[in-house]
Short mmCIF file of C-alpha atoms and ligand atoms in Angstrom, two decimals:
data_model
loop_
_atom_site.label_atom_id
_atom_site.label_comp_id
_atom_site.label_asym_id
_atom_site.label_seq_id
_atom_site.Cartn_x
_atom_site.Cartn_y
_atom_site.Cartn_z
CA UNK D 1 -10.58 10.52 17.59
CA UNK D 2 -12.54 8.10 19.75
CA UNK D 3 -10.66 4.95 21.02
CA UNK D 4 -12.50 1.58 21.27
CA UNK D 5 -10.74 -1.43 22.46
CA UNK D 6 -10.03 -4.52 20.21
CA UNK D 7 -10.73 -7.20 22.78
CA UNK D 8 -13.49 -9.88 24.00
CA UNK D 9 -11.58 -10.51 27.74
CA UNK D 10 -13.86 -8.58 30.16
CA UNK D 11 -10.61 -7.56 32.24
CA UNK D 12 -9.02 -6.08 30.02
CA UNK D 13 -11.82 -3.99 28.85
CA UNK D 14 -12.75 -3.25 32.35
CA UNK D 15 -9.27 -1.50 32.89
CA UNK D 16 -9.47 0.71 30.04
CA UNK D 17 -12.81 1.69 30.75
CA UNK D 18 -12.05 2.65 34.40
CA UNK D 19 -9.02 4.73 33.28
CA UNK D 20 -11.51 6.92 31.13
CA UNK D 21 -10.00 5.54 27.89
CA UNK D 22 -12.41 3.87 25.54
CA UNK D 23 -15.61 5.17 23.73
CA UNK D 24 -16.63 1.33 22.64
CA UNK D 25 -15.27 -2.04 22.11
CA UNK D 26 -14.86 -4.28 18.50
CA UNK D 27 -14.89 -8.04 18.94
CA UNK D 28 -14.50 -10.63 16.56
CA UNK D 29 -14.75 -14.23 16.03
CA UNK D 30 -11.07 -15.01 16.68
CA UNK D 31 -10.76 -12.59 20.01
CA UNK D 32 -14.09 -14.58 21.03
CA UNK D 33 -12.08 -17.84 20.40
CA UNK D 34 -9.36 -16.47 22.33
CA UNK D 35 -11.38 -15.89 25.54
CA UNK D 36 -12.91 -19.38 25.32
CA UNK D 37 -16.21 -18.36 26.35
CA UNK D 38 -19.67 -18.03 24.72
CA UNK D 39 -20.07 -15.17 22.58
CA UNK D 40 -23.51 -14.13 23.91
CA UNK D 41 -22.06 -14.05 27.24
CA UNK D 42 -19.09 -12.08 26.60
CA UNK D 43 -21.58 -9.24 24.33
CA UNK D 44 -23.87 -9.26 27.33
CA UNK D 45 -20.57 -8.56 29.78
CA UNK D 46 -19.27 -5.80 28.22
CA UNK D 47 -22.58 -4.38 27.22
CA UNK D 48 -22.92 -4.02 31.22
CA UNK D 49 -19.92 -2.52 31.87
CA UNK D 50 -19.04 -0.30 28.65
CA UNK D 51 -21.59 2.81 27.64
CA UNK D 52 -20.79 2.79 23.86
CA UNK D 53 -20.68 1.37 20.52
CA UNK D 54 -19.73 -2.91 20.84
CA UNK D 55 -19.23 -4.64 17.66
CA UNK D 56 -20.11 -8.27 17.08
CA UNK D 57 -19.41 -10.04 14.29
CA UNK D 58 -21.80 -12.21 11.89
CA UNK D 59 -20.45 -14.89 10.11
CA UNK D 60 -23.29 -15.93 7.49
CA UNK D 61 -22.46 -14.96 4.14
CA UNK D 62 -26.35 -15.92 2.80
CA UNK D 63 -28.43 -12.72 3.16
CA UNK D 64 -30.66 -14.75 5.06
CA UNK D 65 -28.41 -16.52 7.72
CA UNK D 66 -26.26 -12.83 8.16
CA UNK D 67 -29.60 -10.47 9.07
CA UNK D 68 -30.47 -13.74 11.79
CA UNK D 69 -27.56 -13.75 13.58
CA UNK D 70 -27.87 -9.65 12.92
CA UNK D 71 -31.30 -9.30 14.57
CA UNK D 72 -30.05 -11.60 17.64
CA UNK D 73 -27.47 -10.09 18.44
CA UNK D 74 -29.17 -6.57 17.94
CA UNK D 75 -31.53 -8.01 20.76
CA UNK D 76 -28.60 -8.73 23.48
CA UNK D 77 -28.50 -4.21 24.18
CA UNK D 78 -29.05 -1.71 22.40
CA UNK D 79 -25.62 -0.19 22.08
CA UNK D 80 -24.61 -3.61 19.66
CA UNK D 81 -23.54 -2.72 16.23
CA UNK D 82 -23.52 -5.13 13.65
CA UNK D 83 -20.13 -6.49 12.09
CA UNK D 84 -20.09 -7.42 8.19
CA UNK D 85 -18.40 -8.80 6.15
CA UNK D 86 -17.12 -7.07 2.94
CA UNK D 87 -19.50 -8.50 0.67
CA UNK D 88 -21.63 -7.66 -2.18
CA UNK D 89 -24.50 -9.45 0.30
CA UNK D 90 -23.25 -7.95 2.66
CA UNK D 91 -24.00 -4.31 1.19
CA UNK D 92 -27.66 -5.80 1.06
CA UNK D 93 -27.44 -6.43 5.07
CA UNK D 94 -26.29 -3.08 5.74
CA UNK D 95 -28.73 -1.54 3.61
CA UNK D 96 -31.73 -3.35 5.32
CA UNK D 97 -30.40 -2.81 8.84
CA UNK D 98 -29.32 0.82 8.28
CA UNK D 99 -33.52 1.32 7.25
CA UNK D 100 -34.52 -0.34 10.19
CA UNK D 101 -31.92 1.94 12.46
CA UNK D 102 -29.35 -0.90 13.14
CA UNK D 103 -25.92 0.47 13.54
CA UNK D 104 -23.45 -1.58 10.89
CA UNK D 105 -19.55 -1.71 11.13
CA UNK D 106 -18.67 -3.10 7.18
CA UNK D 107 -15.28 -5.62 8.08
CA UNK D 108 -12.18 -7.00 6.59
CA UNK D 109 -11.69 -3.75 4.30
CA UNK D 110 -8.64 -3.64 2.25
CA UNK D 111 -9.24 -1.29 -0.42
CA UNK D 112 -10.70 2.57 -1.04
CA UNK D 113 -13.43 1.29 -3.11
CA UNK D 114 -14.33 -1.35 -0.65
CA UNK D 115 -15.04 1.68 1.28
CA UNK D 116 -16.98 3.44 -0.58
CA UNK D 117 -18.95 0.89 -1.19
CA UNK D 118 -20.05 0.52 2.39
CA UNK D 119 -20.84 4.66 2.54
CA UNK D 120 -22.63 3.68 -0.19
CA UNK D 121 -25.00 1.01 1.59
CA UNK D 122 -25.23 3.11 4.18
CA UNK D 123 -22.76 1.80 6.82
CA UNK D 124 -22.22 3.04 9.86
CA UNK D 125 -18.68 2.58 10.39
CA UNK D 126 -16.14 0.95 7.70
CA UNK D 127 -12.93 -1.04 9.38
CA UNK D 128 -10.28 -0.86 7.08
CA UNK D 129 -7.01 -3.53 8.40
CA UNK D 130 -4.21 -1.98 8.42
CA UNK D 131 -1.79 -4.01 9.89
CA UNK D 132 -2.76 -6.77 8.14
CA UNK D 133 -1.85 -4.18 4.73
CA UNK D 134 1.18 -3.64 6.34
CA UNK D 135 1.62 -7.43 6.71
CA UNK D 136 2.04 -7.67 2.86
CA UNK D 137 3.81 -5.06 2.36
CA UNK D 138 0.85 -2.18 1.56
CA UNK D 139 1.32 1.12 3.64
CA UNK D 140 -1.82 0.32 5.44
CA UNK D 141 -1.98 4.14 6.49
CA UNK D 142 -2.09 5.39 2.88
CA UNK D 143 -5.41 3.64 2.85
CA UNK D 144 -6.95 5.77 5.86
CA UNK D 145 -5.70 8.83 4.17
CA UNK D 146 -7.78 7.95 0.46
CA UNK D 147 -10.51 6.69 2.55
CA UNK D 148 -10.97 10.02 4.40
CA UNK D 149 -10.28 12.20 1.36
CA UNK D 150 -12.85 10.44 -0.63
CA UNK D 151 -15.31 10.36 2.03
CA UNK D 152 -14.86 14.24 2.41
CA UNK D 153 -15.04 14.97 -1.02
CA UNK D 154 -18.59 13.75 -1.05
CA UNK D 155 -19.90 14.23 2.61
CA UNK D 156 -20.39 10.60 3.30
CA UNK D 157 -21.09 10.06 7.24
CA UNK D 158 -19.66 6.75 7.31
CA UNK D 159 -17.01 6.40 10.08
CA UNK D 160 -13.68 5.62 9.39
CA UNK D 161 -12.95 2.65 12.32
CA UNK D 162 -8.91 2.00 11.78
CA UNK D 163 -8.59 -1.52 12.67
CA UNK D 164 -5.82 -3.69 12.96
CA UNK D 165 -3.55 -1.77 14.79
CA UNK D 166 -0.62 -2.97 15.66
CA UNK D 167 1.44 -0.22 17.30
CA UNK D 168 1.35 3.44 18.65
CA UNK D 169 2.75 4.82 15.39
CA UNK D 170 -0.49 3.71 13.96
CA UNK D 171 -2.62 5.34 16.85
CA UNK D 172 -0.83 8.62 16.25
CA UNK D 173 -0.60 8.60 12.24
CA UNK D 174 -4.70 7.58 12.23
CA UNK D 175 -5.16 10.60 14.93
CA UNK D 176 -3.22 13.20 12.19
CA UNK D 177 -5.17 11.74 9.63
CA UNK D 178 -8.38 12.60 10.80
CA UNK D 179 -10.24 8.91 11.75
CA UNK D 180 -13.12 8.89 13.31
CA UNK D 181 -12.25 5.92 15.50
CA UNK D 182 -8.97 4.03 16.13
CA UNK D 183 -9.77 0.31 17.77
CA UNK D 184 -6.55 -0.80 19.66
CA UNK D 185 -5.85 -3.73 21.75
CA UNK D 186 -5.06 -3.72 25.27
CA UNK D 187 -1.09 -4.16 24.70
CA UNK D 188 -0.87 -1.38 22.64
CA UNK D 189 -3.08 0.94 24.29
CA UNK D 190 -0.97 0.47 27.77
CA UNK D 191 2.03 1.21 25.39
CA UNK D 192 0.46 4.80 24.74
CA UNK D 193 1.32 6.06 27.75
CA UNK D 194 5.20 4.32 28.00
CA UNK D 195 7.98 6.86 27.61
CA UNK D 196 11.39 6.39 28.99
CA UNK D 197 11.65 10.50 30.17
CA UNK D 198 8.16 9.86 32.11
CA UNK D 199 9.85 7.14 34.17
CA UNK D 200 13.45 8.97 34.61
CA UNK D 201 11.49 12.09 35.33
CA UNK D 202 9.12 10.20 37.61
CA UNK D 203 11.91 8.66 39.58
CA UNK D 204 14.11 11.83 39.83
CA UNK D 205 11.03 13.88 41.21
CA UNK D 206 10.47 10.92 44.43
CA UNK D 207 14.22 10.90 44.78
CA UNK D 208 14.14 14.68 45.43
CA UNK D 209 11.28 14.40 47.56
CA UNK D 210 13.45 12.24 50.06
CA UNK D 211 15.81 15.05 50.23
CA UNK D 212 13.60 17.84 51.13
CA UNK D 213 13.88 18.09 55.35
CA UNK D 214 10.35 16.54 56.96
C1 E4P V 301 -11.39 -5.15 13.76
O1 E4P V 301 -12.49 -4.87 14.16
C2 E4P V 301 -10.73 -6.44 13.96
O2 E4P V 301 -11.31 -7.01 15.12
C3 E4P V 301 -9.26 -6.37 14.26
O3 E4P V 301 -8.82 -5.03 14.37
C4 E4P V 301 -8.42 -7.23 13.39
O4 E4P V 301 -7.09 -7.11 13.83
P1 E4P V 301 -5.96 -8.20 13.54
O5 E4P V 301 -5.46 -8.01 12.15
O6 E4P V 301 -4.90 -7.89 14.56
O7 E4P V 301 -6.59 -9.56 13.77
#
């Protein structure tokens, strides 16, 4: 399963990236927001620093305002892949930016026939929320497990992209699964690697080491 971090602050990406652990990065309008700088700037950032899929989002819901902001961010590097919105128009973006090669990542998914929908058009990837399922009290992981056995049943390519994530049991429950992708913020991706017999047994092993004669 490929990891990409959910984030638009540069330093956080940065330290992921130099510990080996991310394949790409998602952004969105509200993790934009949150690093209070232009979005441009922060696509053209990571796009130096990260070799891999970066998603930005377009906000347009008109056909004609979604493929503008589409072909300009397309522009910023090559590696950008367009974020849309789960919308009948929006299966008319991805189908003209899948034909001209444009990578697509279909957004705010909620349902199985949401996503096939976007195989359908020809997405991509397809980023299904499951925390924010979980949030209303929908097993937001039941939802990765129809998606994947209905895009096996017919070969779709489409790549399931579990967003939303709010915690490691989600990491680990996508990876059994079978996701394609898992996109994880920072906090939670730092808490992969937390476990209370790593830090006794860390501790214990430098204790040890003070004991043996030098
Ligand atoms: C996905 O690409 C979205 O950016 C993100 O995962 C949404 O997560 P949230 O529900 O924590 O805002």
């Amino acid at each position: 399963m490929k990891f990409f971090i959910d984030s638009a602050d540069i330093k956080e990406i940065q330290d992921c990236w130099e510990m080996g652990l991310i394949d790409g990065v998602t952004t969105n309008p509200s993790l934009a927001a949150k690093a209070g700088r232009k979005y441009d700037d922060i696509l053209k950032d990571i796009a130096g620093l990260v070799e891999g899929p970066i998603s930005a989002e377009t906000i347009s819901l008109d056909l004609e305002g979604m493929l503008k902001e589409a072909y300009h961010f397309a522009k910023i590097h090559k590696n950008i892949v367009i974020k849309i919105p789960m919308t009948l128009t929006g299966m008319k973006g991805v189908k003209k930016l899948a034909s001209e090669g444009i990578k697509t990542n279909v957004t705010v998914t909620f349902s199985a026939n949401q996503a096939l929908l976007a195989a359908k058009a020809g997405a991509t990837y397809v980023s299904p929320f499951v925390g924010r399922l979980d949030d209303i009290s929908e097993v937001g992981m039941d939802l990765i497990q129809d998606i994947r056995t209905i895009y096996d049943n017919y070969d779709f390519k489409t790549q399931i992209l579990v967003a939303s994530i709010r915690h490691p049991i989600h990491v680990r429950d996508a990876a059994l699964i079978g996701a394609d992708v898992a996109t994880i913020p920072y906090s939670v991706i730092k808490q992969l690697a937390q476990h209370p017999l790593t830090d006794i047994g860390i501790e214990k092993f430098i204790k040890d080491w003070e004991k043996i004669p030098k």
